[in-house]
Structures are given as structure tokens and as C-alpha cells.
PDB file of C-alpha atoms in Angstrom:
ATOM      1  CA  UNK N   1     220.868  37.756 150.444  1.00 68.00           C
ATOM      2  CA  UNK N   2     217.450  37.169 151.965  1.00 64.00           C
ATOM      3  CA  UNK N   3     216.818  33.536 152.754  1.00 77.00           C
ATOM      4  CA  UNK N   4     220.094  32.186 151.347  1.00 93.00           C
ATOM      5  CA  UNK N   5     221.158  28.955 153.015  1.00 97.00           C
ATOM      6  CA  UNK N   6     224.638  28.484 154.507  1.00 98.00           C
ATOM      7  CA  UNK N   7     225.496  25.989 151.766  1.00 97.00           C
ATOM      8  CA  UNK N   8     224.338  28.314 148.985  1.00 97.00           C
ATOM      9  CA  UNK N   9     226.178  31.247 150.575  1.00 98.00           C
ATOM     10  CA  UNK N  10     229.404  29.242 150.642  1.00 97.00           C
ATOM     11  CA  UNK N  11     229.008  28.100 147.044  1.00 97.00           C
ATOM     12  CA  UNK N  12     228.303  31.653 145.910  1.00 97.00           C
ATOM     13  CA  UNK N  13     231.365  33.198 147.519  1.00 97.00           C
ATOM     14  CA  UNK N  14     233.547  30.422 146.124  1.00 97.00           C
ATOM     15  CA  UNK N  15     232.731  31.430 142.552  1.00 96.00           C
ATOM     16  CA  UNK N  16     234.442  34.819 142.412  1.00 97.00           C
ATOM     17  CA  UNK N  17     236.610  37.435 144.077  1.00 97.00           C
ATOM     18  CA  UNK N  18     235.814  38.589 147.614  1.00 97.00           C
ATOM     19  CA  UNK N  19     235.712  42.195 148.802  1.00 95.00           C
ATOM     20  CA  UNK N  20     236.929  43.172 152.273  1.00 96.00           C
ATOM     21  CA  UNK N  21     236.132  46.892 152.574  1.00 98.00           C
ATOM     22  CA  UNK N  22     238.017  49.176 154.921  1.00 98.00           C
ATOM     23  CA  UNK N  23     235.998  50.839 157.670  1.00 98.00           C
ATOM     24  CA  UNK N  24     235.685  54.598 157.310  1.00 98.00           C
ATOM     25  CA  UNK N  25     236.373  56.915 160.259  1.00 98.00           C
ATOM     26  CA  UNK N  26     235.673  60.645 160.462  1.00 96.00           C
ATOM     27  CA  UNK N  27     237.916  63.387 161.903  1.00 93.00           C
ATOM     28  CA  UNK N  28     236.757  62.455 165.403  1.00 95.00           C
ATOM     29  CA  UNK N  29     237.671  58.801 164.837  1.00 95.00           C
ATOM     30  CA  UNK N  30     234.046  57.662 164.712  1.00 97.00           C
ATOM     31  CA  UNK N  31     232.547  55.236 162.214  1.00 98.00           C
ATOM     32  CA  UNK N  32     231.493  57.280 159.195  1.00 98.00           C
ATOM     33  CA  UNK N  33     228.517  55.423 157.734  1.00 98.00           C
ATOM     34  CA  UNK N  34     227.820  57.601 154.689  1.00 98.00           C
ATOM     35  CA  UNK N  35     231.259  57.312 153.061  1.00 98.00           C
ATOM     36  CA  UNK N  36     231.434  53.646 154.059  1.00 98.00           C
ATOM     37  CA  UNK N  37     228.190  52.897 152.250  1.00 98.00           C
ATOM     38  CA  UNK N  38     229.351  54.928 149.235  1.00 98.00           C
ATOM     39  CA  UNK N  39     232.517  52.827 149.154  1.00 98.00           C
ATOM     40  CA  UNK N  40     230.524  49.587 149.312  1.00 98.00           C
ATOM     41  CA  UNK N  41     228.312  50.842 146.467  1.00 98.00           C
ATOM     42  CA  UNK N  42     231.413  51.694 144.404  1.00 97.00           C
ATOM     43  CA  UNK N  43     232.844  48.221 144.963  1.00 97.00           C
ATOM     44  CA  UNK N  44     229.533  46.597 144.076  1.00 97.00           C
ATOM     45  CA  UNK N  45     229.668  48.160 140.626  1.00 97.00           C
ATOM     46  CA  UNK N  46     232.190  45.408 139.897  1.00 96.00           C
ATOM     47  CA  UNK N  47     231.478  41.652 139.684  1.00 95.00           C
ATOM     48  CA  UNK N  48     232.061  40.447 143.242  1.00 96.00           C
ATOM     49  CA  UNK N  49     231.132  37.134 144.861  1.00 97.00           C
ATOM     50  CA  UNK N  50     230.786  38.460 148.401  1.00 97.00           C
ATOM     51  CA  UNK N  51     231.371  41.375 150.732  1.00 98.00           C
ATOM     52  CA  UNK N  52     232.988  40.828 154.145  1.00 98.00           C
ATOM     53  CA  UNK N  53     232.055  43.637 156.540  1.00 98.00           C
ATOM     54  CA  UNK N  54     234.113  44.462 159.643  1.00 98.00           C
ATOM     55  CA  UNK N  55     236.773  41.904 158.771  1.00 96.00           C
ATOM     56  CA  UNK N  56     240.507  42.188 159.299  1.00 94.00           C
ATOM     57  CA  UNK N  57     240.922  44.839 156.605  1.00 96.00           C
ATOM     58  CA  UNK N  58     237.935  46.584 158.187  1.00 97.00           C
ATOM     59  CA  UNK N  59     239.866  46.860 161.487  1.00 97.00           C
ATOM     60  CA  UNK N  60     237.564  44.464 163.325  1.00 97.00           C
ATOM     61  CA  UNK N  61     239.662  44.471 166.475  1.00 93.00           C
ATOM     62  CA  UNK N  62     239.559  48.257 166.767  1.00 96.00           C
ATOM     63  CA  UNK N  63     235.758  48.382 166.648  1.00 97.00           C
ATOM     64  CA  UNK N  64     233.407  48.307 169.606  1.00 96.00           C
ATOM     65  CA  UNK N  65     230.663  45.695 169.558  1.00 96.00           C
ATOM     66  CA  UNK N  66     228.144  48.420 168.711  1.00 97.00           C
ATOM     67  CA  UNK N  67     230.351  49.613 165.863  1.00 98.00           C
ATOM     68  CA  UNK N  68     230.666  46.085 164.462  1.00 98.00           C
ATOM     69  CA  UNK N  69     226.876  45.856 164.499  1.00 98.00           C
ATOM     70  CA  UNK N  70     226.566  49.250 162.782  1.00 98.00           C
ATOM     71  CA  UNK N  71     229.176  48.452 160.118  1.00 98.00           C
ATOM     72  CA  UNK N  72     227.504  45.129 159.283  1.00 98.00           C
ATOM     73  CA  UNK N  73     224.046  46.713 159.182  1.00 98.00           C
ATOM     74  CA  UNK N  74     225.325  49.442 156.843  1.00 98.00           C
ATOM     75  CA  UNK N  75     226.875  46.847 154.520  1.00 98.00           C
ATOM     76  CA  UNK N  76     223.644  44.832 154.449  1.00 98.00           C
ATOM     77  CA  UNK N  77     221.588  47.912 153.588  1.00 98.00           C
ATOM     78  CA  UNK N  78     223.926  49.033 150.825  1.00 98.00           C
ATOM     79  CA  UNK N  79     224.449  45.588 149.353  1.00 97.00           C
ATOM     80  CA  UNK N  80     220.678  45.043 149.220  1.00 95.00           C
ATOM     81  CA  UNK N  81     220.979  41.302 148.469  1.00 94.00           C
ATOM     82  CA  UNK N  82     223.263  41.806 145.443  1.00 96.00           C
ATOM     83  CA  UNK N  83     225.889  39.523 146.989  1.00 97.00           C
ATOM     84  CA  UNK N  84     226.222  37.718 150.335  1.00 98.00           C
ATOM     85  CA  UNK N  85     227.394  39.829 153.273  1.00 98.00           C
ATOM     86  CA  UNK N  86     229.665  38.044 155.749  1.00 98.00           C
ATOM     87  CA  UNK N  87     230.258  39.711 159.126  1.00 98.00           C
ATOM     88  CA  UNK N  88     233.417  39.702 161.192  1.00 98.00           C
ATOM     89  CA  UNK N  89     233.115  37.806 164.466  1.00 98.00           C
ATOM     90  CA  UNK N  90     235.640  37.043 167.191  1.00 96.00           C
ATOM     91  CA  UNK N  91     237.057  37.606 170.684  1.00 95.00           C
ATOM     92  CA  UNK N  92     236.138  35.081 173.412  1.00 94.00           C
ATOM     93  CA  UNK N  93     233.276  32.646 173.033  1.00 96.00           C
ATOM     94  CA  UNK N  94     230.529  34.695 174.690  1.00 97.00           C
ATOM     95  CA  UNK N  95     231.366  37.873 172.769  1.00 97.00           C
ATOM     96  CA  UNK N  96     231.654  35.896 169.535  1.00 97.00           C
ATOM     97  CA  UNK N  97     228.203  34.396 170.150  1.00 98.00           C
ATOM     98  CA  UNK N  98     226.777  37.870 170.741  1.00 98.00           C
ATOM     99  CA  UNK N  99     228.375  39.149 167.539  1.00 98.00           C
ATOM    100  CA  UNK N 100     227.152  36.149 165.528  1.00 98.00           C
ATOM    101  CA  UNK N 101     223.593  36.642 166.730  1.00 98.00           C
ATOM    102  CA  UNK N 102     223.824  40.380 166.112  1.00 98.00           C
ATOM    103  CA  UNK N 103     224.989  39.731 162.542  1.00 98.00           C
ATOM    104  CA  UNK N 104     222.008  37.458 162.000  1.00 97.00           C
ATOM    105  CA  UNK N 105     219.631  40.097 163.341  1.00 97.00           C
ATOM    106  CA  UNK N 106     221.222  42.686 161.038  1.00 97.00           C
ATOM    107  CA  UNK N 107     220.504  40.556 157.980  1.00 97.00           C
ATOM    108  CA  UNK N 108     224.006  39.260 157.261  1.00 98.00           C
ATOM    109  CA  UNK N 109     224.344  35.984 155.364  1.00 98.00           C
ATOM    110  CA  UNK N 110     227.298  34.529 157.241  1.00 98.00           C
ATOM    111  CA  UNK N 111     230.057  35.151 159.748  1.00 98.00           C
ATOM    112  CA  UNK N 112     233.826  34.998 159.496  1.00 98.00           C
ATOM    113  CA  UNK N 113     235.049  33.626 162.819  1.00 98.00           C
ATOM    114  CA  UNK N 114     238.414  35.226 163.514  1.00 96.00           C
ATOM    115  CA  UNK N 115     240.910  33.845 166.067  1.00 92.00           C
ATOM    116  CA  UNK N 116     240.225  34.577 169.754  1.00 88.00           C
ATOM    117  CA  UNK N 117     241.807  37.767 171.001  1.00 78.00           C
ATOM    118  CA  UNK N 118     245.306  37.468 172.565  1.00 70.00           C
ATOM    119  CA  UNK N 119     244.924  34.155 174.384  1.00 74.00           C
ATOM    120  CA  UNK N 120     245.867  30.664 173.281  1.00 77.00           C
ATOM    121  CA  UNK N 121     244.305  27.476 174.586  1.00 80.00           C
ATOM    122  CA  UNK N 122     244.425  23.737 174.112  1.00 88.00           C
ATOM    123  CA  UNK N 123     243.132  22.411 170.763  1.00 89.00           C
ATOM    124  CA  UNK N 124     240.011  20.945 172.353  1.00 93.00           C
ATOM    125  CA  UNK N 125     239.188  24.323 173.888  1.00 93.00           C
ATOM    126  CA  UNK N 126     239.426  26.016 170.493  1.00 94.00           C
ATOM    127  CA  UNK N 127     237.281  23.278 168.973  1.00 96.00           C
ATOM    128  CA  UNK N 128     234.652  23.878 171.684  1.00 96.00           C
ATOM    129  CA  UNK N 129     234.810  27.613 170.945  1.00 96.00           C
ATOM    130  CA  UNK N 130     234.047  27.083 167.253  1.00 97.00           C
ATOM    131  CA  UNK N 131     231.330  24.558 168.069  1.00 98.00           C
ATOM    132  CA  UNK N 132     229.589  26.959 170.464  1.00 98.00           C
ATOM    133  CA  UNK N 133     229.590  29.808 167.954  1.00 98.00           C
ATOM    134  CA  UNK N 134     228.257  27.556 165.170  1.00 98.00           C
ATOM    135  CA  UNK N 135     225.446  26.349 167.396  1.00 98.00           C
ATOM    136  CA  UNK N 136     224.497  29.915 168.389  1.00 98.00           C
ATOM    137  CA  UNK N 137     223.394  30.954 164.898  1.00 98.00           C
ATOM    138  CA  UNK N 138     221.731  29.644 161.760  1.00 98.00           C
ATOM    139  CA  UNK N 139     224.121  31.669 159.594  1.00 98.00           C
ATOM    140  CA  UNK N 140     226.869  30.024 157.595  1.00 98.00           C
ATOM    141  CA  UNK N 141     230.163  30.061 159.502  1.00 98.00           C
ATOM    142  CA  UNK N 142     233.618  30.430 157.955  1.00 98.00           C
ATOM    143  CA  UNK N 143     236.535  29.620 160.263  1.00 98.00           C
ATOM    144  CA  UNK N 144     239.615  31.807 159.833  1.00 97.00           C
ATOM    145  CA  UNK N 145     242.693  29.665 160.490  1.00 95.00           C
ATOM    146  CA  UNK N 146     245.365  32.106 161.650  1.00 89.00           C
ATOM    147  CA  UNK N 147     247.777  33.086 164.426  1.00 86.00           C
ATOM    148  CA  UNK N 148     246.549  31.627 167.735  1.00 86.00           C
ATOM    149  CA  UNK N 149     243.496  30.035 166.132  1.00 88.00           C
ATOM    150  CA  UNK N 150     244.813  26.957 164.293  1.00 93.00           C
ATOM    151  CA  UNK N 151     242.392  24.094 163.735  1.00 95.00           C
ATOM    152  CA  UNK N 152     243.655  20.697 162.596  1.00 96.00           C
ATOM    153  CA  UNK N 153     241.980  18.570 159.957  1.00 97.00           C
ATOM    154  CA  UNK N 154     240.549  15.934 162.319  1.00 97.00           C
ATOM    155  CA  UNK N 155     238.985  18.546 164.599  1.00 97.00           C
ATOM    156  CA  UNK N 156     237.626  20.459 161.615  1.00 98.00           C
ATOM    157  CA  UNK N 157     236.036  17.254 160.289  1.00 98.00           C
ATOM    158  CA  UNK N 158     234.326  16.649 163.633  1.00 98.00           C
ATOM    159  CA  UNK N 159     233.045  20.213 163.677  1.00 98.00           C
ATOM    160  CA  UNK N 160     231.663  19.794 160.162  1.00 98.00           C
ATOM    161  CA  UNK N 161     229.909  16.582 161.175  1.00 98.00           C
ATOM    162  CA  UNK N 162     228.305  18.309 164.147  1.00 98.00           C
ATOM    163  CA  UNK N 163     227.493  21.656 162.513  1.00 98.00           C
ATOM    164  CA  UNK N 164     225.929  21.724 159.023  1.00 98.00           C
ATOM    165  CA  UNK N 165     226.271  25.527 159.020  1.00 98.00           C
ATOM    166  CA  UNK N 166     230.076  25.335 159.202  1.00 98.00           C
ATOM    167  CA  UNK N 167     230.598  25.857 155.490  1.00 98.00           C
ATOM    168  CA  UNK N 168     233.910  27.642 154.963  1.00 98.00           C
ATOM    169  CA  UNK N 169     237.580  27.561 155.829  1.00 98.00           C
ATOM    170  CA  UNK N 170     239.802  30.599 155.341  1.00 97.00           C
ATOM    171  CA  UNK N 171     243.524  29.966 155.522  1.00 95.00           C
ATOM    172  CA  UNK N 172     245.795  32.688 156.856  1.00 93.00           C
ATOM    173  CA  UNK N 173     248.712  30.442 157.794  1.00 92.00           C
ATOM    174  CA  UNK N 174     250.270  29.151 154.588  1.00 90.00           C
ATOM    175  CA  UNK N 175     250.890  25.648 155.927  1.00 92.00           C
ATOM    176  CA  UNK N 176     250.672  23.676 152.694  1.00 91.00           C
ATOM    177  CA  UNK N 177     250.683  20.304 154.438  1.00 94.00           C
ATOM    178  CA  UNK N 178     247.790  21.301 156.703  1.00 95.00           C
ATOM    179  CA  UNK N 179     245.854  22.776 153.787  1.00 94.00           C
ATOM    180  CA  UNK N 180     246.387  19.572 151.812  1.00 94.00           C
ATOM    181  CA  UNK N 181     245.270  17.395 154.736  1.00 96.00           C
ATOM    182  CA  UNK N 182     242.124  19.459 155.197  1.00 97.00           C
ATOM    183  CA  UNK N 183     241.184  19.433 151.527  1.00 96.00           C
ATOM    184  CA  UNK N 184     241.957  15.729 151.183  1.00 96.00           C
ATOM    185  CA  UNK N 185     239.790  14.916 154.189  1.00 97.00           C
ATOM    186  CA  UNK N 186     236.866  17.293 153.546  1.00 97.00           C
ATOM    187  CA  UNK N 187     236.886  17.981 149.804  1.00 96.00           C
ATOM    188  CA  UNK N 188     233.881  19.975 148.643  1.00 96.00           C
ATOM    189  CA  UNK N 189     232.227  19.845 152.079  1.00 97.00           C
ATOM    190  CA  UNK N 190     233.727  23.335 152.575  1.00 98.00           C
ATOM    191  CA  UNK N 191     234.443  26.412 150.506  1.00 98.00           C
ATOM    192  CA  UNK N 192     238.124  27.336 150.825  1.00 97.00           C
ATOM    193  CA  UNK N 193     239.300  30.945 150.928  1.00 97.00           C
ATOM    194  CA  UNK N 194     242.843  32.261 150.673  1.00 96.00           C
ATOM    195  CA  UNK N 195     243.408  34.652 153.558  1.00 93.00           C
ATOM    196  CA  UNK N 196     247.110  35.289 153.886  1.00 89.00           C
ATOM    197  CA  UNK N 197     248.131  38.970 153.926  1.00 85.00           C
ATOM    198  CA  UNK N 198     248.173  40.129 150.298  1.00 90.00           C
ATOM    199  CA  UNK N 199     246.440  36.922 149.235  1.00 93.00           C
ATOM    200  CA  UNK N 200     247.315  37.474 145.570  1.00 95.00           C
ATOM    201  CA  UNK N 201     250.813  36.181 146.355  1.00 93.00           C
ATOM    202  CA  UNK N 202     249.491  32.694 147.090  1.00 92.00           C
ATOM    203  CA  UNK N 203     246.451  32.610 144.818  1.00 95.00           C
ATOM    204  CA  UNK N 204     247.878  30.543 141.956  1.00 94.00           C
ATOM    205  CA  UNK N 205     249.406  27.686 143.987  1.00 92.00           C
ATOM    206  CA  UNK N 206     246.423  27.617 146.345  1.00 93.00           C
ATOM    207  CA  UNK N 207     244.042  27.144 143.422  1.00 94.00           C
ATOM    208  CA  UNK N 208     245.697  23.760 142.872  1.00 90.00           C
ATOM    209  CA  UNK N 209     244.652  22.790 146.409  1.00 90.00           C
ATOM    210  CA  UNK N 210     240.982  23.643 145.972  1.00 92.00           C
ATOM    211  CA  UNK N 211     241.124  27.257 147.161  1.00 95.00           C
ATOM    212  CA  UNK N 212     238.979  28.887 144.490  1.00 95.00           C
ATOM    213  CA  UNK N 213     238.758  32.382 145.949  1.00 96.00           C
ATOM    214  CA  UNK N 214     240.570  34.787 148.231  1.00 96.00           C
ATOM    215  CA  UNK N 215     240.172  38.033 150.116  1.00 94.00           C
ATOM    216  CA  UNK N 216     241.529  40.917 148.080  1.00 95.00           C
ATOM    217  CA  UNK N 217     242.339  43.976 150.185  1.00 96.00           C
ATOM    218  CA  UNK N 218     243.836  45.543 147.052  1.00 97.00           C
ATOM    219  CA  UNK N 219     240.346  45.578 145.551  1.00 97.00           C
ATOM    220  CA  UNK N 220     239.588  48.561 147.829  1.00 98.00           C
ATOM    221  CA  UNK N 221     241.670  50.893 145.676  1.00 97.00           C
ATOM    222  CA  UNK N 222     242.502  48.959 142.485  1.00 97.00           C
ATOM    223  CA  UNK N 223     239.333  46.982 141.761  1.00 97.00           C
ATOM    224  CA  UNK N 224     239.953  46.565 138.027  1.00 96.00           C
ATOM    225  CA  UNK N 225     243.518  45.394 138.572  1.00 97.00           C
ATOM    226  CA  UNK N 226     242.389  42.991 141.312  1.00 97.00           C
ATOM    227  CA  UNK N 227     239.680  41.480 139.105  1.00 97.00           C
ATOM    228  CA  UNK N 228     242.021  41.081 136.134  1.00 97.00           C
ATOM    229  CA  UNK N 229     244.545  39.327 138.356  1.00 97.00           C
ATOM    230  CA  UNK N 230     241.862  37.021 139.783  1.00 97.00           C
ATOM    231  CA  UNK N 231     240.682  36.127 136.282  1.00 97.00           C
ATOM    232  CA  UNK N 232     244.255  35.253 135.300  1.00 97.00           C
ATOM    233  CA  UNK N 233     244.588  33.042 138.384  1.00 97.00           C
ATOM    234  CA  UNK N 234     241.350  31.161 137.621  1.00 96.00           C
ATOM    235  CA  UNK N 235     242.370  30.787 133.953  1.00 96.00           C
ATOM    236  CA  UNK N 236     245.800  29.521 135.071  1.00 95.00           C
ATOM    237  CA  UNK N 237     247.355  32.202 132.886  1.00 97.00           C
ATOM    238  CA  UNK N 238     250.809  31.925 134.411  1.00 96.00           C
ATOM    239  CA  UNK N 239     252.397  34.670 132.329  1.00 97.00           C
ATOM    240  CA  UNK N 240     249.810  37.265 133.388  1.00 97.00           C
ATOM    241  CA  UNK N 241     249.961  36.161 137.025  1.00 97.00           C
ATOM    242  CA  UNK N 242     253.750  36.412 137.106  1.00 97.00           C
ATOM    243  CA  UNK N 243     253.643  39.843 135.484  1.00 97.00           C
ATOM    244  CA  UNK N 244     251.159  41.028 138.102  1.00 97.00           C
ATOM    245  CA  UNK N 245     253.318  39.675 140.903  1.00 97.00           C
ATOM    246  CA  UNK N 246     256.464  41.251 139.487  1.00 97.00           C
ATOM    247  CA  UNK N 247     255.042  44.649 138.557  1.00 96.00           C
ATOM    248  CA  UNK N 248     252.787  45.271 141.545  1.00 97.00           C
ATOM    249  CA  UNK N 249     252.378  42.630 144.238  1.00 97.00           C
ATOM    250  CA  UNK N 250     256.033  42.106 145.159  1.00 97.00           C
ATOM    251  CA  UNK N 251     256.933  45.824 145.400  1.00 97.00           C
ATOM    252  CA  UNK N 252     253.638  46.361 147.257  1.00 97.00           C
ATOM    253  CA  UNK N 253     254.626  43.670 149.766  1.00 97.00           C
ATOM    254  CA  UNK N 254     258.074  45.238 150.177  1.00 97.00           C
ATOM    255  CA  UNK N 255     256.373  48.522 151.066  1.00 97.00           C
ATOM    256  CA  UNK N 256     253.871  46.782 153.344  1.00 97.00           C
ATOM    257  CA  UNK N 257     256.703  45.119 155.227  1.00 96.00           C
ATOM    258  CA  UNK N 258     258.275  48.448 156.180  1.00 96.00           C
ATOM    259  CA  UNK N 259     255.963  48.776 159.177  1.00 95.00           C
ATOM    260  CA  UNK N 260     254.173  46.426 161.561  1.00 92.00           C
ATOM    261  CA  UNK N 261     250.427  46.474 160.970  1.00 90.00           C
ATOM    262  CA  UNK N 262     250.869  47.950 157.511  1.00 96.00           C
ATOM    263  CA  UNK N 263     248.743  45.182 155.933  1.00 95.00           C
ATOM    264  CA  UNK N 264     245.755  47.371 156.842  1.00 96.00           C
ATOM    265  CA  UNK N 265     247.475  50.775 156.806  1.00 98.00           C
ATOM    266  CA  UNK N 266     248.653  50.395 153.219  1.00 98.00           C
ATOM    267  CA  UNK N 267     245.082  49.702 152.058  1.00 98.00           C
ATOM    268  CA  UNK N 268     243.785  52.917 153.601  1.00 98.00           C
ATOM    269  CA  UNK N 269     246.789  54.673 152.083  1.00 98.00           C
ATOM    270  CA  UNK N 270     245.775  53.283 148.709  1.00 98.00           C
ATOM    271  CA  UNK N 271     242.292  54.695 149.246  1.00 97.00           C
ATOM    272  CA  UNK N 272     243.785  58.117 149.934  1.00 97.00           C
ATOM    273  CA  UNK N 273     246.075  57.836 146.918  1.00 97.00           C
ATOM    274  CA  UNK N 274     243.159  57.392 144.493  1.00 97.00           C
ATOM    275  CA  UNK N 275     241.172  60.236 146.024  1.00 96.00           C
ATOM    276  CA  UNK N 276     238.717  58.142 148.024  1.00 97.00           C
ATOM    277  CA  UNK N 277     239.996  58.646 151.610  1.00 97.00           C
ATOM    278  CA  UNK N 278     238.592  56.500 154.402  1.00 98.00           C
ATOM    279  CA  UNK N 279     240.215  58.305 157.319  1.00 97.00           C
ATOM    280  CA  UNK N 280     243.190  57.124 159.350  1.00 97.00           C
ATOM    281  CA  UNK N 281     243.731  53.697 160.847  1.00 97.00           C
ATOM    282  CA  UNK N 282     243.003  53.420 164.550  1.00 97.00           C
ATOM    283  CA  UNK N 283     245.771  52.922 167.049  1.00 96.00           C
ATOM    284  CA  UNK N 284     247.746  50.834 167.757  1.00 95.00           C
ATOM    285  CA  UNK N 285     248.060  50.763 163.951  1.00 96.00           C
ATOM    286  CA  UNK N 286     249.806  53.710 162.320  1.00 97.00           C
ATOM    287  CA  UNK N 287     249.487  55.329 158.906  1.00 97.00           C
ATOM    288  CA  UNK N 288     252.159  55.307 156.214  1.00 98.00           C
ATOM    289  CA  UNK N 289     254.729  58.112 156.207  1.00 97.00           C
ATOM    290  CA  UNK N 290     254.712  60.776 153.483  1.00 97.00           C
ATOM    291  CA  UNK N 291     257.614  59.115 151.682  1.00 98.00           C
ATOM    292  CA  UNK N 292     255.898  55.719 151.832  1.00 98.00           C
ATOM    293  CA  UNK N 293     252.712  57.271 150.506  1.00 97.00           C
ATOM    294  CA  UNK N 294     254.630  58.749 147.585  1.00 97.00           C
ATOM    295  CA  UNK N 295     256.129  55.340 146.882  1.00 97.00           C
ATOM    296  CA  UNK N 296     252.662  53.768 146.867  1.00 98.00           C
ATOM    297  CA  UNK N 297     251.300  56.399 144.501  1.00 97.00           C
ATOM    298  CA  UNK N 298     254.165  55.743 142.100  1.00 97.00           C
ATOM    299  CA  UNK N 299     253.469  52.027 142.232  1.00 97.00           C
ATOM    300  CA  UNK N 300     249.760  52.524 141.529  1.00 97.00           C
ATOM    301  CA  UNK N 301     250.594  54.850 138.640  1.00 96.00           C
ATOM    302  CA  UNK N 302     252.822  52.163 137.158  1.00 94.00           C
ATOM    303  CA  UNK N 303     250.072  49.557 136.884  1.00 93.00           C
ATOM    304  CA  UNK N 304     246.903  51.637 136.603  1.00 88.00           C
ATOM    305  CA  UNK N 305     247.490  55.369 136.153  1.00 85.00           C
ATOM    306  CA  UNK N 306     243.797  56.048 135.550  1.00 87.00           C
ATOM    307  CA  UNK N 307     243.125  55.112 139.180  1.00 82.00           C
ATOM    308  CA  UNK N 308     244.861  58.314 140.283  1.00 81.00           C
ATOM    309  CA  UNK N 309     242.726  60.657 138.173  1.00 66.00           C
ATOM    310  CA  UNK N 310     240.280  61.343 140.955  1.00 56.00           C
ATOM    311  CA  UNK N 311     243.163  62.287 143.238  1.00 49.00           C
ATOM    312  CA  UNK N 312     244.554  64.929 140.910  1.00 44.00           C
TER     313      UNK N 312
END
């Protein structure tokens, strides 16, 4: 959104559900911009608070730096300031700086700083990494706390003091004590995003800890279901939330857990199931088997049979 400040971007995305679109690949395994933009346009027909381009669901770590730039630029063009666009950013410090600056040049409104690739370092090294990326851009920065990139509350507070554009914290760990310490220390200084795989599972309890939004990969293929579930979470409608967990989320997770890396693969499978294919996942990820695909279609039909009409 042209001219939006980091603070306003963070407040905006905290007010509704977040979209993390898959990245489309053609038969030659190249980024397929046309279908990707069509998918973004389709998602934007629904009331979203933000679109995260080239994120984890978008297979960030399988994209070249040029492809990340192209995916983000395509999302910015298609979104056309309707909602904030937040770009995936990661790897080592120098590459992350390059990606952050590229996102700014492409017109993105913020970056999601994913954990560094493969390596782990001392806490002060990770703090310096985040600090350097924040200082390299005027965009709002959201830190993704996950895997080998865990930031403690005291370090996060220092980073916030030193970087006004550090405006968001996305939790992909599920450490309730850490989340509580961070929220207690920083309060509304940050916008908090639920980022565990299949974030719907944790949405209701996390709301109690100040996490007002989350990344919904399911939105890619069941946008109406995802929005209804989010509304029930925000309304603290426990009966509807539990029904959604029982009827869809828990069996979906059981299917997701059948293969490593399926957190992304199952989303692209869902796209194929509803007749909006986005191409295969890139290796080392693998696609669902035929039997798993059939199981997913049956699950979708159970909760929203109209979603399969385009696939008939």
C-alpha cells in the first residue's frame, strides 16, 4: 500500500486473516506469473488483512533470488494497494539484506524475516542478524520465530528499542511460556501472528495471548471455510471452533503428517483438488500420492462440497 508506514502496516495485518499464496510453477518448473497473479486476484475477492508473497507456503527456500523478486513484484502489481504485501526474506545476513532492499524496490510494504538457512549461531549473532536486516530497509519487519531462529524476549525488546521498523513477531514454535514473556514485556509494541503449521489448530488459545491473526495456508483452497473459522476464533465461539477442528483441521493434520514437508505439499494438493492447480512442489519436497489426494478431496467435500465444483 503506497506510503503505508511500518506501524500502520502492522496494525492493518493484525485486524484480519492473512493470506500466504502458493507459488505457481509451469511444466518446466519455472515461476508461472500469470496463474499466480490470477490466484492472488481470486484470494483478494475475499476480506483479507494482508498478502504474504514468497513465504513458507510459497516455497521461499526453493526460489532463486531473482524468482523471489519476481514473485513479490507480481503480488504487488496484482494487489494494487488493496492490502499490504509482505515479502519473504531470509538466508544469511547479506542475502537477507539484498532481499529486503529488493522487496522495497518492488513496492512491498514489509518483509517476513525467516530463520537463517541451515546454520545455527549464538543468540547474540542472531540478534545482530535481525538488527542488520532491520537497518537495511525502511520497510516494516516481522521476525519469524522458528526452528534455528529463536529470539528471546530480552533480545527482542532490545531490537525493538533500536529499530522502530521492527513491528511484528510471528510465532512458529508453540512455546507458550516464551510467547507469554514476549507479550508481557512488549505488549502492543508489536503485532503478533500465529505461524505454526496449520495455524488454525492454535488460533483460539493464542488469541488469549494477544495473537490476533495467523497465516492460513488453508485459505489457498478453502477461503470461505478459512474466513468462517477465523471469525469464530475472533468471536470466541468455542462450539464453532471445536466443530471446525474436529471436522476438518484434525483429519487434515493427520493427512499432512503422513509425509515430511507435506505442510506445503498438501496446500498445492488442495489447489489441484478444487480445480485451480498451481503445479507441483519443488524438490526436495514431494507431492501427495494418488490415495492421499483422494483422501483430501473427500475431506474437502465433507466441509465444503461446493469448492470441488470447478474440479468436476
